[in-house]
XYZ file of C-alpha atoms in Angstrom:
387
model
C 15.689 5.214 6.312
C 17.440 2.898 3.859
C 19.918 4.852 1.703
C 22.233 2.060 0.565
C 19.937 0.956 -2.288
C 20.063 4.193 -4.284
C 20.301 3.436 -8.004
C 20.119 5.378 -11.275
C 16.301 5.148 -11.383
C 15.988 6.751 -7.939
C 18.397 9.518 -8.953
C 16.584 10.346 -12.187
C 13.174 10.239 -10.511
C 14.283 12.584 -7.737
C 15.892 15.078 -10.131
C 12.822 15.183 -12.398
C 10.489 15.770 -9.469
C 12.771 18.458 -8.056
C 12.753 20.559 -11.219
C 16.112 19.491 -12.644
C 16.576 18.771 -16.361
C 18.980 16.583 -18.297
C 21.396 18.547 -20.504
C 23.789 15.858 -21.743
C 23.755 12.092 -21.799
C 26.732 9.783 -22.164
C 27.447 6.084 -21.863
C 28.461 6.128 -18.208
C 27.037 9.400 -16.873
C 24.672 12.303 -17.503
C 24.761 16.021 -16.808
C 21.761 17.577 -15.083
C 20.986 21.233 -14.442
C 18.738 22.882 -11.841
C 16.181 24.778 -13.887
C 17.800 27.449 -16.040
C 20.785 28.037 -13.751
C 23.882 27.311 -15.839
C 26.008 27.264 -12.691
C 24.082 24.393 -11.089
C 25.346 21.366 -13.014
C 25.766 17.915 -11.464
C 27.197 14.636 -12.757
C 24.772 11.707 -12.456
C 26.167 8.146 -12.847
C 24.208 5.689 -14.998
C 25.579 2.302 -13.940
C 25.106 1.049 -10.382
C 27.657 -1.734 -10.948
C 30.480 0.775 -11.522
C 33.158 0.464 -8.772
C 32.964 4.168 -7.903
C 29.144 4.395 -7.988
C 28.626 4.828 -4.212
C 31.417 7.383 -4.003
C 29.888 9.338 -6.877
C 26.493 9.239 -5.134
C 28.015 10.776 -2.005
C 29.567 13.582 -4.038
C 26.303 14.110 -5.919
C 24.213 14.264 -2.708
C 26.581 16.858 -1.213
C 26.436 18.976 -4.348
C 22.628 18.799 -4.529
C 22.392 19.657 -0.820
C 24.587 22.715 -1.392
C 22.481 23.894 -4.331
C 19.185 23.159 -2.584
C 20.487 24.416 0.755
C 19.475 21.274 2.629
C 21.392 18.748 4.760
C 23.050 16.005 2.635
C 21.358 13.268 4.680
C 17.916 14.706 3.883
C 18.789 14.664 0.187
C 19.973 11.044 0.365
C 16.780 10.010 2.167
C 14.555 11.733 -0.395
C 16.420 10.078 -3.260
C 16.294 6.644 -1.619
C 12.543 6.662 -0.944
C 11.440 7.383 -4.524
C 10.094 3.823 -4.815
C 9.463 3.162 -1.120
C 6.266 3.562 0.895
C 6.964 4.598 4.496
C 4.352 3.927 7.180
C 5.027 5.890 10.379
C 3.771 4.469 13.678
C 3.803 7.263 16.262
C 3.365 6.903 20.022
C 2.722 9.950 22.161
C 2.548 10.277 25.938
C 3.859 12.143 28.960
C 6.582 9.531 29.473
C 7.951 9.890 25.916
C 10.682 12.512 25.863
C 13.663 13.428 23.691
C 13.198 10.499 21.337
C 13.108 7.864 24.072
C 10.339 5.534 25.188
C 9.983 3.091 28.070
C 11.001 -0.502 27.340
C 7.443 -1.762 27.856
C 5.859 0.833 25.588
C 8.597 0.395 22.996
C 8.075 -3.356 22.871
C 4.351 -2.781 22.381
C 5.020 -0.393 19.477
C 7.430 -2.775 17.744
C 5.066 -5.728 18.224
C 2.209 -3.630 16.898
C 4.201 -2.804 13.748
C 4.589 -6.486 12.948
C 1.021 -7.466 13.852
C -0.558 -4.598 11.920
C 1.287 -5.578 8.770
C 0.534 -9.289 9.165
C -3.176 -8.681 9.804
C -3.429 -6.289 6.837
C -1.618 -8.764 4.577
C -3.967 -11.541 5.696
C -6.997 -9.328 4.980
C -5.600 -8.539 1.533
C -5.888 -12.258 0.757
C -8.924 -13.294 2.847
C -11.415 -11.219 4.809
C -11.888 -12.920 8.169
C -13.099 -11.777 11.595
C -10.533 -13.875 13.457
C -7.586 -15.704 11.923
C -6.012 -17.508 14.873
C -3.665 -20.092 13.376
C -5.104 -19.707 9.854
C -3.147 -16.600 8.843
C -1.912 -17.201 5.252
C 1.786 -17.982 4.901
C 2.046 -15.143 2.385
C 1.087 -12.667 5.136
C 4.019 -13.748 7.307
C 6.311 -13.776 4.263
C 5.273 -10.194 3.521
C 6.186 -9.084 7.049
C 9.626 -10.675 6.691
C 10.292 -8.511 3.615
C 9.607 -5.235 5.407
C 12.304 -3.014 6.868
C 12.330 -0.646 9.833
C 13.800 2.828 9.527
C 15.507 4.807 12.268
C 13.261 6.308 14.925
C 12.981 10.088 14.935
C 13.303 12.540 17.774
C 10.350 14.072 19.625
C 7.286 11.870 19.908
C 8.488 8.317 19.281
C 8.080 7.416 15.605
C 8.786 4.002 14.093
C 8.971 3.969 10.250
C 8.058 0.754 8.413
C 9.433 0.599 4.863
C 7.942 -1.391 1.976
C 8.478 -1.573 -1.771
C 6.449 0.498 -4.232
C 8.203 -0.533 -7.443
C 5.613 -2.030 -9.791
C 6.059 -4.336 -12.766
C 4.860 -3.414 -16.239
C 1.555 -4.773 -17.546
C 1.220 -5.545 -21.289
C -2.099 -5.508 -23.131
C -3.959 -7.855 -25.444
C -4.625 -6.856 -29.052
C -7.978 -5.378 -27.997
C -6.250 -3.060 -25.520
C -7.422 -4.887 -22.395
C -4.598 -5.244 -19.837
C -2.984 -8.679 -19.738
C -2.188 -9.703 -16.181
C 1.117 -11.406 -15.443
C 1.824 -13.183 -12.179
C 5.147 -11.438 -11.593
C 3.681 -8.022 -12.293
C 0.701 -8.598 -9.995
C 2.987 -9.831 -7.216
C 4.770 -6.478 -7.302
C 1.526 -4.748 -6.248
C 1.021 -6.829 -3.109
C 2.965 -4.582 -0.710
C 1.019 -1.509 -1.841
C -2.298 -3.351 -1.603
C -1.459 -4.369 1.963
C -0.963 -0.722 2.916
C -4.220 0.247 1.197
C -5.983 -2.482 3.188
C -4.306 -1.279 6.380
C -5.394 2.304 5.779
C -9.038 1.327 5.123
C -9.205 -1.109 8.024
C -7.683 1.317 10.539
C -9.977 4.097 9.326
C -12.988 1.805 9.767
C -11.843 0.699 13.228
C -11.286 4.310 14.325
C -14.741 5.314 13.103
C -16.297 2.472 15.133
C -14.360 3.025 18.365
C -13.062 6.560 18.788
C -15.358 9.114 20.435
C -17.984 6.459 21.258
C -19.273 5.087 24.541
C -20.678 1.747 23.395
C -19.544 -1.197 21.307
C -20.692 -0.978 17.659
C -23.725 -2.970 16.523
C -23.409 -6.444 15.056
C -24.183 -5.109 11.569
C -21.348 -2.586 11.887
C -18.964 -5.318 12.998
C -19.901 -7.576 10.069
C -19.506 -4.698 7.608
C -16.103 -3.828 9.095
C -14.783 -7.315 8.269
C -15.301 -6.470 4.607
C -13.010 -3.470 5.102
C -10.237 -5.623 6.572
C -10.951 -5.216 10.298
C -10.156 -8.326 12.351
C -9.597 -9.354 15.938
C -5.855 -9.384 15.176
C -5.979 -5.778 13.947
C -7.662 -4.717 17.200
C -5.015 -6.566 19.226
C -2.244 -4.762 17.326
C -3.715 -1.363 18.216
C -4.192 -2.441 21.838
C -0.510 -3.420 22.027
C 0.186 0.314 22.033
C -2.726 2.033 23.786
C -3.938 -0.485 26.376
C -0.832 -0.820 28.527
C 1.824 1.613 29.664
C 1.910 5.377 29.298
C 1.077 5.882 25.610
C -1.912 8.218 25.403
C -2.186 8.550 21.624
C -1.192 6.294 18.755
C -1.411 7.181 15.088
C -0.427 5.598 11.801
C 0.619 7.807 8.872
C 1.081 6.712 5.269
C 3.792 8.400 3.192
C 3.420 7.122 -0.348
C 6.441 6.727 -2.634
C 6.908 9.915 -4.724
C 7.699 8.007 -7.940
C 4.789 5.527 -7.778
C 1.108 6.285 -8.511
C -0.582 7.318 -5.273
C -3.641 5.405 -4.024
C -7.004 7.128 -4.260
C -9.415 8.145 -1.492
C -7.406 6.761 1.415
C -6.719 8.418 4.741
C -3.086 9.405 5.206
C -3.270 9.476 9.024
C -5.464 7.534 11.477
C -5.379 8.125 15.234
C -6.332 6.146 18.346
C -6.582 7.376 21.938
C -5.995 5.400 25.126
C -9.303 6.536 26.627
C -11.197 4.464 24.030
C -9.093 1.305 24.405
C -12.001 -0.517 26.058
C -14.180 -0.103 22.942
C -11.371 -1.425 20.728
C -10.993 -4.376 23.093
C -14.737 -5.093 22.972
C -14.691 -5.026 19.153
C -11.768 -7.458 19.132
C -13.588 -9.873 21.437
C -16.794 -9.693 19.396
C -14.885 -10.385 16.191
C -13.035 -13.302 17.778
C -16.348 -14.919 18.637
C -17.982 -14.061 15.319
C -19.091 -16.865 13.032
C -18.908 -14.750 9.896
C -17.497 -16.858 7.023
C -14.091 -16.223 5.496
C -14.224 -14.474 2.122
C -11.648 -14.499 -0.654
C -10.292 -11.243 -2.093
C -9.481 -11.101 -5.809
C -7.745 -8.303 -7.709
C -7.817 -8.164 -11.475
C -9.211 -6.719 -14.700
C -12.550 -7.346 -16.388
C -12.189 -9.438 -19.543
C -15.804 -10.009 -20.580
C -19.260 -8.648 -19.761
C -22.655 -10.043 -20.744
C -26.129 -8.635 -20.090
C -29.236 -10.239 -21.575
C -32.504 -8.399 -22.189
C -34.889 -8.214 -19.209
C -32.337 -9.813 -16.870
C -31.882 -8.374 -13.360
C -28.159 -9.166 -13.257
C -25.192 -9.193 -15.622
C -22.376 -11.694 -16.029
C -18.764 -10.549 -15.575
C -15.543 -12.489 -16.134
C -12.506 -11.329 -14.193
C -8.900 -12.113 -15.051
C -7.005 -12.517 -11.785
C -4.222 -14.453 -10.057
C -5.073 -17.324 -7.685
C -2.331 -19.215 -5.845
C 0.334 -18.025 -8.240
C -1.595 -18.804 -11.435
C -3.557 -16.565 -13.782
C -7.198 -17.598 -13.872
C -10.590 -16.373 -15.048
C -13.419 -16.111 -12.527
C -17.052 -15.469 -13.502
C -19.767 -13.950 -11.309
C -23.100 -12.134 -11.452
C -23.667 -8.507 -10.485
C -26.909 -6.642 -9.949
C -27.693 -4.024 -12.595
C -26.444 -1.019 -10.607
C -23.127 -2.695 -9.842
C -22.912 -4.048 -13.389
C -23.098 -0.478 -14.724
C -20.214 0.478 -12.454
C -18.279 -2.523 -13.721
C -18.823 -1.265 -17.278
C -17.322 2.092 -16.293
C -14.265 0.470 -14.716
C -13.888 -1.756 -17.762
C -13.961 1.288 -20.033
C -11.396 3.057 -17.867
C -9.126 -0.033 -17.975
C -9.134 0.012 -14.193
C -8.234 -2.862 -11.911
C -11.070 -3.968 -9.640
C -11.278 -5.818 -6.326
C -13.941 -8.414 -5.524
C -14.714 -10.171 -2.237
C -16.962 -13.172 -1.726
C -17.210 -16.942 -1.654
C -14.851 -18.383 -4.249
C -15.272 -21.755 -5.940
C -12.107 -22.497 -7.933
C -11.697 -26.270 -8.393
C -8.536 -27.310 -10.281
C -9.121 -27.903 -13.968
C -12.652 -26.488 -13.927
C -14.116 -22.986 -14.462
C -13.936 -20.771 -11.362
C -16.923 -18.832 -10.070
C -17.676 -16.515 -7.178
C -20.647 -15.432 -5.125
C -19.832 -11.733 -4.774
C -20.479 -9.681 -1.663
C -18.532 -6.533 -2.537
C -17.239 -5.163 -5.819
C -15.384 -1.938 -6.559
C -12.313 -0.261 -8.035
C -8.869 -1.234 -6.796
C -8.049 2.045 -5.071
C -4.522 0.961 -4.221
C -3.361 1.584 -7.807
C -4.318 3.885 -10.662
C -6.062 2.823 -13.853
C -3.798 1.701 -16.694
C -4.606 4.863 -18.661
C -3.669 7.094 -15.713
C -0.460 5.159 -15.086
C 0.517 5.408 -18.768
C -0.162 9.141 -18.724
C 2.114 9.631 -15.694
C 4.823 7.479 -17.301
C 4.580 9.486 -20.539
C 4.983 12.771 -18.665
C-alpha cells in the first residue's frame, strides 16, 4: 500500500470517519479528540510542505495506533487509502503457500492485472468484442498511472491501486451541472473499475457453473457490459495454466469518495470452467459486432411532442478532450427514465453509434441508456460533502 502520499485531506477524512472531532484549529496545526475522551488528544499538521510534516505524521500514526489499539502500519494504510480504490486480485491453489506463488503462476497474475485494467479502460471508451491493435491510447495511459501494492500473506493477493479523488462540478444558473473537462477526467479511473466490475460479473454469469458456451445473443449482450476477447484472455492468464484453482477480483472502494451503486464487490472464477471462458473469448474474437462509443454526461435538454413515440434528449458530455452536446432519440419508456435522472441531477451513460463531425452538431443512435452507476448523483454527493 502507498503511504508516502498522506496529506492533510487524508488525515482529516480518516479522523472524521473514525469518530474523532476537531477541538482547536490554528494556522499550522489542529487538535483532534477521540469522541468525548479528554485524554485522547492528537496534533494534526495542516501543511504538507512543512519540513517536519512526515515526521509529525509518524508521531501521529503511532499515537492513533496506541489509542485505537491497532498496529501503526495499519493506521498509516487506512489513512493513505482515503482517496484510493484498491482492487485485489487473489489466486488460490494447492501450490500457493505462506505468501509465495510459483514463478509461472505469478507471472500470469501480474500480466492479468495489467490486461484486466487495459481491457476495462478500453471498454469504458468503446464497447468492442475484440480490440486487437485498436485499443485506445488512453487505455494504455490509464494502466501506466496505476500502482501495485505489496502482496499479502496466505492466498496470494495482488493489490492494484487507483485514484478516487474527484474534481468539483459547478452548475449553471438553472441548477443543471456544468461539465468541465478536467473534472470529468478525474472520474475516469473510477469508471474503469465500475466497467471492470460489471464486465467480470457478466463473464462469470456466462461461464461459471455451465457446461456449454453461451448463445450468440448472450455474447452480443455481454459486449454492451464491457466483456471482450481481451478480458477473457486476462482471466485465462490466471486459471488456464499452472496450479491456480480459483481466481477472484475484489473491489475495495475509497472510504472518502462516493461509493458506486449496485456493483459486485467480489467476482470469482474457477479453473474447471476455463474452457468455457476460452470458448467465449474465441467467439468474441471472431464476432463482427460493430464498435460502439460510450458517453458519460448530464442531460441538458429534453423534448417530447404530442403523439410522438420517442423523445429527444441532448446530452452534455466530453469527446476527445472537448465538451460537446450530443442529441439522440429515446423510446417513451426510456425517455421517462431519462426525465427521472434529469430531475435527480444524475450523470448518465449512453452507448451506441456516434456521429460527431468537427464543427457540426453531434448525434447518436443509442443502443443502451442508463444512470452512471460509478458515481453518485450531484445531490447525493453534495449531501455527503455537507455532512
